[in-house]
Amino acid sequence: MKQPDFSPETLMLGYGYKPELSEGAVKCPIFQTSTFVFKSAEDGKAFFEMAYGKPGHDGEEMGLIYSRINNPDMEILEERLKLWDGGEKAAAFSSGMSAIASTLLTFLSPGDVVLYSNPLYGGTHKFIHHILTHFGVEVIGFQAGQSRKEVEKMLVESGHARRLKMIFIETPANPTNDLIDIDMCSTIARRFSLADKKVLLAVDNTYMGPLWQHPLKHGADLVLYSATKYIGGHSDVIAGAAVGSAELIGKIKKTRTFFGTMIDPHTSWLLMRSLETLKIRMEAAAINAEQVAGYLALHPKVEKVYYLGYTAENNPEQLAVFNKQCLGRGAMLSFDIRGGEKEAFTFLNNLKHIKLAVSLGGTESLAEHPASMTHSDVPFEEREELHITDKMIRLSMGIENGRDLVSDIEQALEKVKIPEPVLAL
Ligand SMILES: *Cc1c(COP(=O)(O)O)cnc(C)c1O
């Protein structure tokens, strides 16, 4: 397909869909079918040869076979997903975790090493520590704020350097909004690549969605998404995606076909609908996040606000990374309430509109307690080191009226009684 000239938000309305193939329907119908009729036995033979990569079909268009391999809704969704990040191809999955798992298992073999940024999404942390290690892959972590020299020294001194195969990062970190320098990771990946072993850089870009950060432009090889979050955006589907070069995505799709981790036609259709409003939803949520962050920053019962607008400004190194790779301040923020778990829970239990739930990136605002919920599995010392304490509350801002969100937060904070400080005599 010819490279489009229009902006992604314009292309979300029709790109990749040919009405003449669907009775002229303006919108792509849901192709709720498991299998497709071949026009002739010869066609069926040719499609299977192409699906299995047999030679002799250069320039021919692949036909539809079976919905685990291909389906019009999945294919059109993928054509649109790749546009935001400027990738050559995209692959859509049944969940963010199946996108991550299928991608990692495509490129890793026993004996390989994965370098990852800490903290990672809980499911990814579990996957790499319990499943990858079970298959003989070694994992080693680093943190935001570590310099390239420090990370490289750690790789060399731990004896992992030669076997490094993949760097997997999440930036900004959840829930602290600490930034990891994507260009720096790309440099490390190149420095540890050998003639017969390219080190791949994969970035889980879920937190910034497809709008506010484009890792491929900073040297990443693969971008991964939980499409459950901003892409789906209505807290009503579970889905995932990978974006990158035609070569890498082609390999990932082969794994997907045999794992059966593809997205289904109905969810593909829902995501196409969601993508039409992606930009306006994310922009509205970002405006609310800025308003709420500003309110919290001045509140006497709030000790610290973790918002990209502030974390970046408080630290010159983080600010440099922010200016280089972030196109917005996001719609996720956390704050430390004065007190501990009791005060945090009082706040959460008294919210009237904002829902007490994990997940993020939906039209409605959500609040949760990382230390006892999303990050409860992270060992205590590690949590303390990462500033994920009992007094922290995480907010995902939605697209409501910003004043309503502030007044909900205001009345919940009013219910919180701050413990008297113990005076040292
Ligand atoms: C939610 C999430 C995932 C997992 O995605 P699912 O769609 O729930 O499988 C992975 N990474 C990040 C950063 C997430 O927020």
Coordinates of C-alpha atoms and ligand atoms in Angstrom, one line a residue:
M1 CA 0.0 0.0 0.0
K2 CA 1.3 3.5 -1.0
Q3 CA 2.7 5.5 1.9
P4 CA -0.1 7.9 2.9
D5 CA 0.4 11.7 2.9
F6 CA -2.3 12.5 5.5
S7 CA -2.0 12.6 9.3
P8 CA -2.8 9.5 11.3
E9 CA -5.9 11.0 12.8
T10 CA -7.3 11.6 9.3
L11 CA -6.3 8.2 8.1
M12 CA -8.0 6.5 11.0
L13 CA -11.3 7.1 9.3
G14 CA -10.8 4.9 6.2
Y15 CA -7.2 3.9 5.6
G16 CA -6.7 0.3 4.3
Y17 CA -10.5 -0.3 3.7
K18 CA -12.0 -0.7 0.2
P19 CA -15.8 -0.2 0.3
E20 CA -16.1 -1.9 -3.1
L21 CA -15.1 -5.2 -1.5
S22 CA -17.9 -4.9 1.1
E23 CA -21.1 -4.0 -0.9
G24 CA -20.1 -0.3 -0.6
A25 CA -20.5 -0.2 3.2
V26 CA -18.9 3.1 4.4
K27 CA -17.6 1.3 7.5
C28 CA -15.6 -1.9 7.5
P29 CA -18.1 -4.7 8.5
I30 CA -17.2 -7.3 11.1
F31 CA -15.9 -10.3 9.3
Q32 CA -17.1 -12.7 12.0
T33 CA -16.0 -15.9 10.2
S34 CA -13.4 -18.5 11.0
T35 CA -12.6 -19.5 7.4
F36 CA -12.7 -18.2 3.8
V37 CA -13.9 -19.7 0.6
F38 CA -11.2 -20.1 -2.1
K39 CA -12.2 -19.3 -5.7
S40 CA -10.3 -22.3 -6.9
A41 CA -8.1 -25.1 -5.6
E42 CA -5.1 -23.4 -7.4
D43 CA -5.8 -20.2 -5.3
G44 CA -5.9 -22.3 -2.1
K45 CA -2.6 -23.9 -2.9
A46 CA -1.0 -20.6 -3.7
F47 CA -2.2 -18.9 -0.5
F48 CA -0.8 -21.7 1.6
E49 CA 2.5 -21.6 -0.2
M50 CA 2.6 -17.8 0.5
A51 CA 1.5 -18.3 4.2
Y52 CA 4.4 -20.8 4.7
G53 CA 6.9 -18.6 2.9
K54 CA 7.5 -20.9 -0.1
P55 CA 9.3 -19.2 -3.0
G56 CA 7.8 -18.2 -6.4
H57 CA 5.1 -15.8 -5.2
D58 CA 7.0 -12.4 -5.3
G59 CA 4.6 -9.5 -5.8
E60 CA 1.4 -11.6 -5.5
E61 CA -1.2 -10.6 -3.1
M62 CA -1.9 -13.0 -0.2
G63 CA -5.5 -14.3 0.0
L64 CA -7.6 -14.9 3.0
I65 CA -7.3 -18.4 4.5
Y66 CA -8.4 -18.8 8.1
S67 CA -8.9 -16.2 10.8
R68 CA -6.0 -17.4 13.0
I69 CA -3.7 -16.5 10.0
N70 CA -5.6 -13.5 8.5
N71 CA -8.9 -11.7 8.6
P72 CA -9.9 -8.4 7.0
D73 CA -10.7 -6.6 10.4
M74 CA -7.3 -7.7 11.8
E75 CA -5.4 -6.6 8.7
I76 CA -7.1 -3.2 8.3
L77 CA -6.6 -2.5 12.0
E78 CA -2.9 -3.4 11.6
E79 CA -2.6 -1.0 8.6
R80 CA -3.9 1.8 10.8
L81 CA -2.0 0.9 14.0
K82 CA 1.4 1.2 12.3
L83 CA 0.8 4.8 11.1
W84 CA 1.1 6.5 14.5
D85 CA 4.6 5.1 15.2
G86 CA 5.7 5.3 11.6
G87 CA 6.4 1.6 11.5
E88 CA 6.5 -0.5 8.3
K89 CA 4.1 -3.1 9.8
A90 CA 2.0 -3.9 12.8
A91 CA 0.7 -7.1 14.4
A92 CA -2.5 -7.1 16.6
F93 CA -2.9 -9.5 19.5
S94 CA -5.5 -10.8 21.9
S95 CA -3.9 -8.9 24.8
G96 CA -0.9 -6.7 25.7
M97 CA 0.6 -9.7 27.4
S98 CA 0.2 -12.0 24.4
A99 CA 1.9 -9.3 22.2
I100 CA 4.8 -9.2 24.7
A101 CA 5.0 -12.9 25.2
S102 CA 4.8 -13.7 21.5
T103 CA 7.4 -11.1 20.7
L104 CA 9.9 -12.2 23.3
L105 CA 9.5 -15.9 22.4
T106 CA 10.0 -15.1 18.7
F107 CA 13.5 -13.7 19.3
L108 CA 14.9 -15.4 22.4
S109 CA 16.6 -18.8 22.7
P110 CA 18.0 -20.7 25.7
G111 CA 21.3 -19.0 26.8
D112 CA 20.2 -15.5 25.6
V113 CA 20.2 -12.6 28.0
V114 CA 17.5 -9.9 28.3
L115 CA 18.3 -6.5 29.9
Y116 CA 15.2 -4.9 31.3
S117 CA 14.3 -1.6 32.9
N118 CA 12.9 -1.7 36.5
P119 CA 10.0 -1.4 37.4
L120 CA 8.2 -3.2 34.6
Y121 CA 4.5 -3.9 34.3
G122 CA 3.7 -6.7 36.8
G123 CA 2.6 -9.2 34.1
T124 CA 5.8 -8.6 32.1
H125 CA 8.0 -8.8 35.2
K126 CA 6.4 -12.2 36.0
F127 CA 6.7 -13.4 32.4
I128 CA 10.4 -12.7 32.1
H129 CA 11.3 -14.0 35.6
H130 CA 9.1 -17.1 35.7
I131 CA 8.5 -18.1 32.0
L132 CA 11.6 -16.9 30.1
T133 CA 14.0 -18.2 32.8
H134 CA 12.1 -21.6 32.6
F135 CA 13.3 -21.7 29.0
G136 CA 16.9 -21.0 29.9
V137 CA 16.8 -17.2 29.2
E138 CA 18.7 -15.0 31.7
V139 CA 17.3 -11.6 32.8
I140 CA 19.1 -8.7 34.3
G141 CA 17.6 -5.3 35.4
F142 CA 18.6 -1.7 35.5
Q143 CA 16.9 1.5 36.6
A144 CA 16.0 4.9 35.3
G145 CA 18.9 7.3 36.2
Q146 CA 21.6 4.8 35.6
S147 CA 24.1 6.1 33.0
R148 CA 25.1 4.2 29.8
K149 CA 28.5 3.6 31.3
E150 CA 27.0 2.1 34.5
V151 CA 24.7 -0.2 32.6
E152 CA 27.4 -1.4 30.2
K153 CA 29.8 -2.0 33.2
M154 CA 27.1 -4.1 34.9
L155 CA 26.6 -6.1 31.7
V156 CA 30.3 -6.8 31.2
E157 CA 31.1 -7.5 34.9
S158 CA 28.2 -9.9 35.3
G159 CA 29.4 -11.9 32.3
H160 CA 26.2 -11.2 30.3
A161 CA 27.6 -8.9 27.6
R162 CA 28.3 -11.5 24.9
R163 CA 24.9 -13.2 25.2
L164 CA 22.8 -10.0 25.4
K165 CA 20.0 -10.5 22.8
M166 CA 17.3 -8.0 23.8
I167 CA 16.8 -4.8 25.7
F168 CA 13.2 -4.4 27.0
I169 CA 12.2 -1.1 28.5
E170 CA 9.1 0.7 29.7
T171 CA 9.3 4.5 29.8
P172 CA 8.0 6.5 31.6
A173 CA 8.1 4.0 34.5
N174 CA 4.8 3.1 36.1
P175 CA 3.8 4.6 38.6
T176 CA 6.7 7.1 39.2
N177 CA 6.9 8.5 35.7
D178 CA 10.8 8.2 35.8
L179 CA 12.1 8.4 32.2
I180 CA 14.5 6.0 30.5
D181 CA 16.5 7.3 27.6
I182 CA 15.5 5.4 24.5
D183 CA 18.5 6.6 22.4
M184 CA 20.8 5.5 25.2
C185 CA 19.3 2.0 25.1
S186 CA 19.6 1.9 21.3
T187 CA 23.3 2.8 21.6
I188 CA 23.8 0.0 24.1
A189 CA 22.0 -2.4 21.8
R190 CA 24.3 -1.5 18.9
R191 CA 27.4 -1.7 21.0
F192 CA 26.7 -5.2 22.1
S193 CA 25.5 -6.5 18.7
L194 CA 27.8 -8.9 16.9
A195 CA 28.1 -9.9 13.3
D196 CA 25.7 -12.8 13.8
K197 CA 23.7 -11.4 16.7
K198 CA 21.7 -8.2 16.5
V199 CA 20.6 -7.0 19.9
L200 CA 17.0 -5.8 19.6
L201 CA 15.5 -2.9 21.5
A202 CA 11.8 -3.3 22.4
V203 CA 9.9 -0.5 24.1
D204 CA 6.5 -1.1 25.8
N205 CA 4.9 2.3 24.9
T206 CA 1.6 1.7 26.6
Y207 CA 1.9 4.5 29.1
M208 CA 2.5 7.2 26.4
G209 CA 0.1 5.6 23.9
P210 CA 0.8 6.1 20.2
L211 CA 0.5 9.9 20.5
W212 CA 3.1 11.1 22.9
Q213 CA 6.2 9.0 22.2
H214 CA 7.5 7.3 19.1
P215 CA 10.3 4.9 20.1
L216 CA 11.1 3.8 16.5
K217 CA 12.3 7.3 15.8
H218 CA 14.8 6.9 18.7
G219 CA 16.4 3.7 17.5
A220 CA 14.0 1.1 19.0
D221 CA 13.4 -1.9 16.8
L222 CA 10.0 -2.8 18.2
V223 CA 7.1 -0.9 19.9
L224 CA 4.7 -2.9 22.0
Y225 CA 1.3 -1.9 23.3
S226 CA -1.4 -3.0 25.6
A227 CA -4.2 -1.9 23.3
T228 CA -6.5 -2.4 26.3
K229 CA -5.3 1.1 27.5
Y230 CA -5.3 4.3 25.3
I231 CA -5.8 2.5 21.9
G232 CA -9.0 0.7 23.1
G233 CA -9.6 3.6 25.5
H234 CA -13.1 2.7 26.8
S235 CA -12.2 0.0 29.4
D236 CA -14.2 -2.5 27.4
V237 CA -11.6 -4.7 25.5
I238 CA -8.4 -6.6 26.1
A239 CA -6.0 -6.4 23.2
G240 CA -2.3 -5.8 22.2
A241 CA -0.1 -4.7 19.4
A242 CA 3.5 -4.8 18.1
V243 CA 4.9 -2.3 15.6
G244 CA 8.2 -2.4 13.7
S245 CA 10.0 -3.3 10.4
A246 CA 8.3 -5.7 8.0
E247 CA 11.1 -8.2 8.7
L248 CA 10.6 -8.3 12.5
I249 CA 6.8 -8.1 12.4
G250 CA 6.8 -10.9 9.8
K251 CA 8.6 -13.2 12.2
I252 CA 6.4 -12.2 15.1
K253 CA 3.3 -13.0 13.0
K254 CA 4.6 -16.5 12.4
T255 CA 4.8 -17.1 16.1
R256 CA 1.4 -15.6 16.6
T257 CA -0.1 -18.0 14.0
F258 CA 1.2 -21.0 15.9
F259 CA 0.5 -19.7 19.4
G260 CA -3.0 -18.5 18.3
T261 CA -2.5 -15.2 20.1
M262 CA -4.1 -13.1 17.3
I263 CA -6.9 -10.6 17.9
D264 CA -10.5 -11.6 17.0
P265 CA -12.6 -9.9 14.3
H266 CA -15.0 -8.2 16.7
T267 CA -12.3 -6.7 19.0
S268 CA -10.4 -5.6 15.8
W269 CA -13.6 -3.7 14.8
L270 CA -14.0 -2.1 18.2
L271 CA -10.4 -1.0 18.1
M272 CA -10.9 0.6 14.6
R273 CA -13.7 2.5 16.1
S274 CA -11.6 3.6 19.1
L275 CA -8.7 4.7 16.8
E276 CA -11.0 7.3 15.2
T277 CA -11.1 9.2 18.5
L278 CA -7.6 8.3 19.8
K279 CA -6.1 11.7 19.4
I280 CA -9.0 13.8 20.8
R281 CA -9.4 11.3 23.8
M282 CA -5.7 11.4 24.7
E283 CA -5.5 15.2 24.3
A284 CA -8.6 15.7 26.5
A285 CA -7.2 13.3 29.2
A286 CA -3.8 15.2 29.1
I287 CA -5.5 18.5 29.8
N288 CA -7.3 17.0 32.8
A289 CA -4.1 15.5 34.1
E290 CA -2.4 18.9 34.0
Q291 CA -5.3 20.5 35.9
V292 CA -5.4 17.7 38.5
A293 CA -1.6 17.7 38.9
G294 CA -1.7 21.5 39.5
Y295 CA -4.4 21.1 42.1
L296 CA -2.6 18.3 44.0
A297 CA 0.8 20.1 43.9
L298 CA -0.7 22.9 46.1
H299 CA -2.7 20.8 48.4
P300 CA -1.5 20.7 52.1
K301 CA -2.4 17.0 52.4
V302 CA -0.3 16.0 49.4
E303 CA 3.5 15.5 49.9
K304 CA 4.7 14.9 46.4
V305 CA 3.2 14.7 42.8
Y306 CA 4.7 12.4 40.2
Y307 CA 3.7 13.9 36.9
L308 CA 5.8 14.3 33.8
G309 CA 5.3 18.0 33.9
Y310 CA 7.1 18.1 37.3
T311 CA 9.4 15.1 37.5
A312 CA 11.1 16.3 34.3
E313 CA 11.5 19.9 35.6
N314 CA 12.9 18.9 38.9
N315 CA 15.9 17.1 37.4
P316 CA 18.0 18.4 34.6
E317 CA 19.0 14.9 33.3
Q318 CA 15.4 13.8 33.2
L319 CA 14.4 17.0 31.6
A320 CA 16.9 16.4 28.8
V321 CA 15.4 12.9 28.2
F322 CA 11.8 14.4 28.3
N323 CA 12.6 17.1 25.7
K324 CA 14.3 14.6 23.4
Q325 CA 11.6 11.8 23.4
C326 CA 8.3 12.9 24.8
L327 CA 5.7 14.7 22.8
G328 CA 3.4 15.3 25.7
R329 CA 3.1 15.1 29.5
G330 CA 0.8 12.1 29.5
A331 CA -2.4 11.5 31.4
M332 CA -1.0 9.4 34.2
L333 CA 0.0 10.8 37.6
S334 CA 0.7 9.6 41.1
F335 CA 0.9 11.4 44.4
D336 CA 2.1 10.7 47.9
I337 CA -0.6 11.6 50.5
R338 CA 0.6 12.8 53.9
G339 CA 0.4 9.6 56.1
G340 CA 0.4 6.0 54.9
E341 CA -1.9 3.2 53.8
K342 CA -4.7 4.3 56.1
E343 CA -4.9 7.8 54.7
A344 CA -4.5 6.5 51.1
F345 CA -7.3 4.1 51.6
T346 CA -9.6 6.7 53.2
F347 CA -9.0 8.9 50.1
L348 CA -9.7 6.0 47.7
N349 CA -12.8 4.8 49.6
N350 CA -14.3 8.3 49.5
L351 CA -14.0 9.1 45.8
K352 CA -17.5 9.5 44.4
H353 CA -17.0 9.6 40.6
I354 CA -13.4 8.4 40.0
K355 CA -13.5 4.6 40.0
L356 CA -11.3 2.5 42.3
A357 CA -9.8 0.1 39.7
V358 CA -6.5 -0.8 38.1
S359 CA -5.8 -0.3 34.4
L360 CA -5.4 3.1 32.6
G361 CA -6.0 5.0 29.5
G362 CA -9.8 4.8 29.4
T363 CA -12.4 7.6 29.0
E364 CA -13.2 7.4 32.7
S365 CA -10.7 8.3 35.4
L366 CA -9.4 5.5 37.7
A367 CA -7.5 5.5 41.0
E368 CA -5.6 2.7 42.7
H369 CA -3.0 2.0 45.4
P370 CA 0.2 0.6 43.7
A371 CA 1.9 -0.7 46.8
S372 CA -1.0 -3.0 47.7
M373 CA -2.4 -3.6 44.1
T374 CA -0.5 -3.3 40.8
H375 CA 2.9 -3.4 42.5
S376 CA 2.2 -5.6 45.5
D377 CA 4.3 -8.4 44.1
V378 CA 7.5 -6.2 43.9
P379 CA 9.7 -7.1 47.0
F380 CA 9.4 -4.4 49.8
E381 CA 13.0 -3.2 49.6
E382 CA 12.7 -2.8 45.8
R383 CA 9.4 -0.9 46.2
E384 CA 11.0 1.5 48.7
E385 CA 14.0 2.1 46.4
L386 CA 11.5 2.9 43.6
H387 CA 9.5 5.2 45.9
I388 CA 6.4 3.0 45.6
T389 CA 5.3 3.4 49.2
D390 CA 2.1 3.0 51.2
K391 CA 1.3 6.7 50.8
M392 CA 1.3 6.6 47.0
I393 CA -1.9 6.8 44.9
R394 CA -2.0 6.4 41.1
L395 CA -4.5 8.2 38.9
S396 CA -5.4 7.6 35.3
M397 CA -7.1 10.7 34.0
G398 CA -10.1 10.3 31.7
I399 CA -12.0 12.8 29.6
E400 CA -14.6 14.1 32.1
N401 CA -15.0 17.8 32.9
G402 CA -11.7 18.6 34.7
R403 CA -13.5 20.7 37.4
D404 CA -15.6 17.7 38.3
L405 CA -12.4 15.6 38.7
V406 CA -10.8 18.2 40.9
S407 CA -13.9 18.6 43.1
D408 CA -14.2 14.8 43.5
I409 CA -10.5 14.7 44.6
E410 CA -11.1 17.7 46.8
Q411 CA -14.0 16.2 48.7
A412 CA -12.2 12.8 49.1
L413 CA -9.1 14.6 50.5
E414 CA -11.3 16.5 53.0
K415 CA -12.3 13.1 54.5
V416 CA -8.6 12.3 55.2
K417 CA -7.3 13.0 58.7
I418 CA -3.6 13.6 58.6
P419 CA -1.8 12.1 61.6
E420 CA -0.2 14.7 64.0
P421 CA 3.5 14.8 63.5
V422 CA 5.4 13.4 66.5
L423 CA 7.4 16.3 67.9
A424 CA 11.0 15.6 68.8
L425 CA 11.7 17.0 72.3
Ligands
LIG1 C1 -1.8 -3.3 30.9 C2 -0.4 -3.3 30.5 C3 0.2 -4.5 29.9 C4 -0.6 -5.8 29.7 O1 -1.6 -5.6 28.8 P1 -2.9 -6.5 28.8 O2 -3.7 -5.9 27.7 O3 -3.6 -6.4 30.2 O4 -2.5 -7.9 28.6 C5 1.5 -4.4 29.5 N1 2.3 -3.3 29.7 C6 1.8 -2.2 30.3 C7 2.7 -1.0 30.5 C8 0.4 -2.2 30.7 O5 0.0 -1.1 31.3

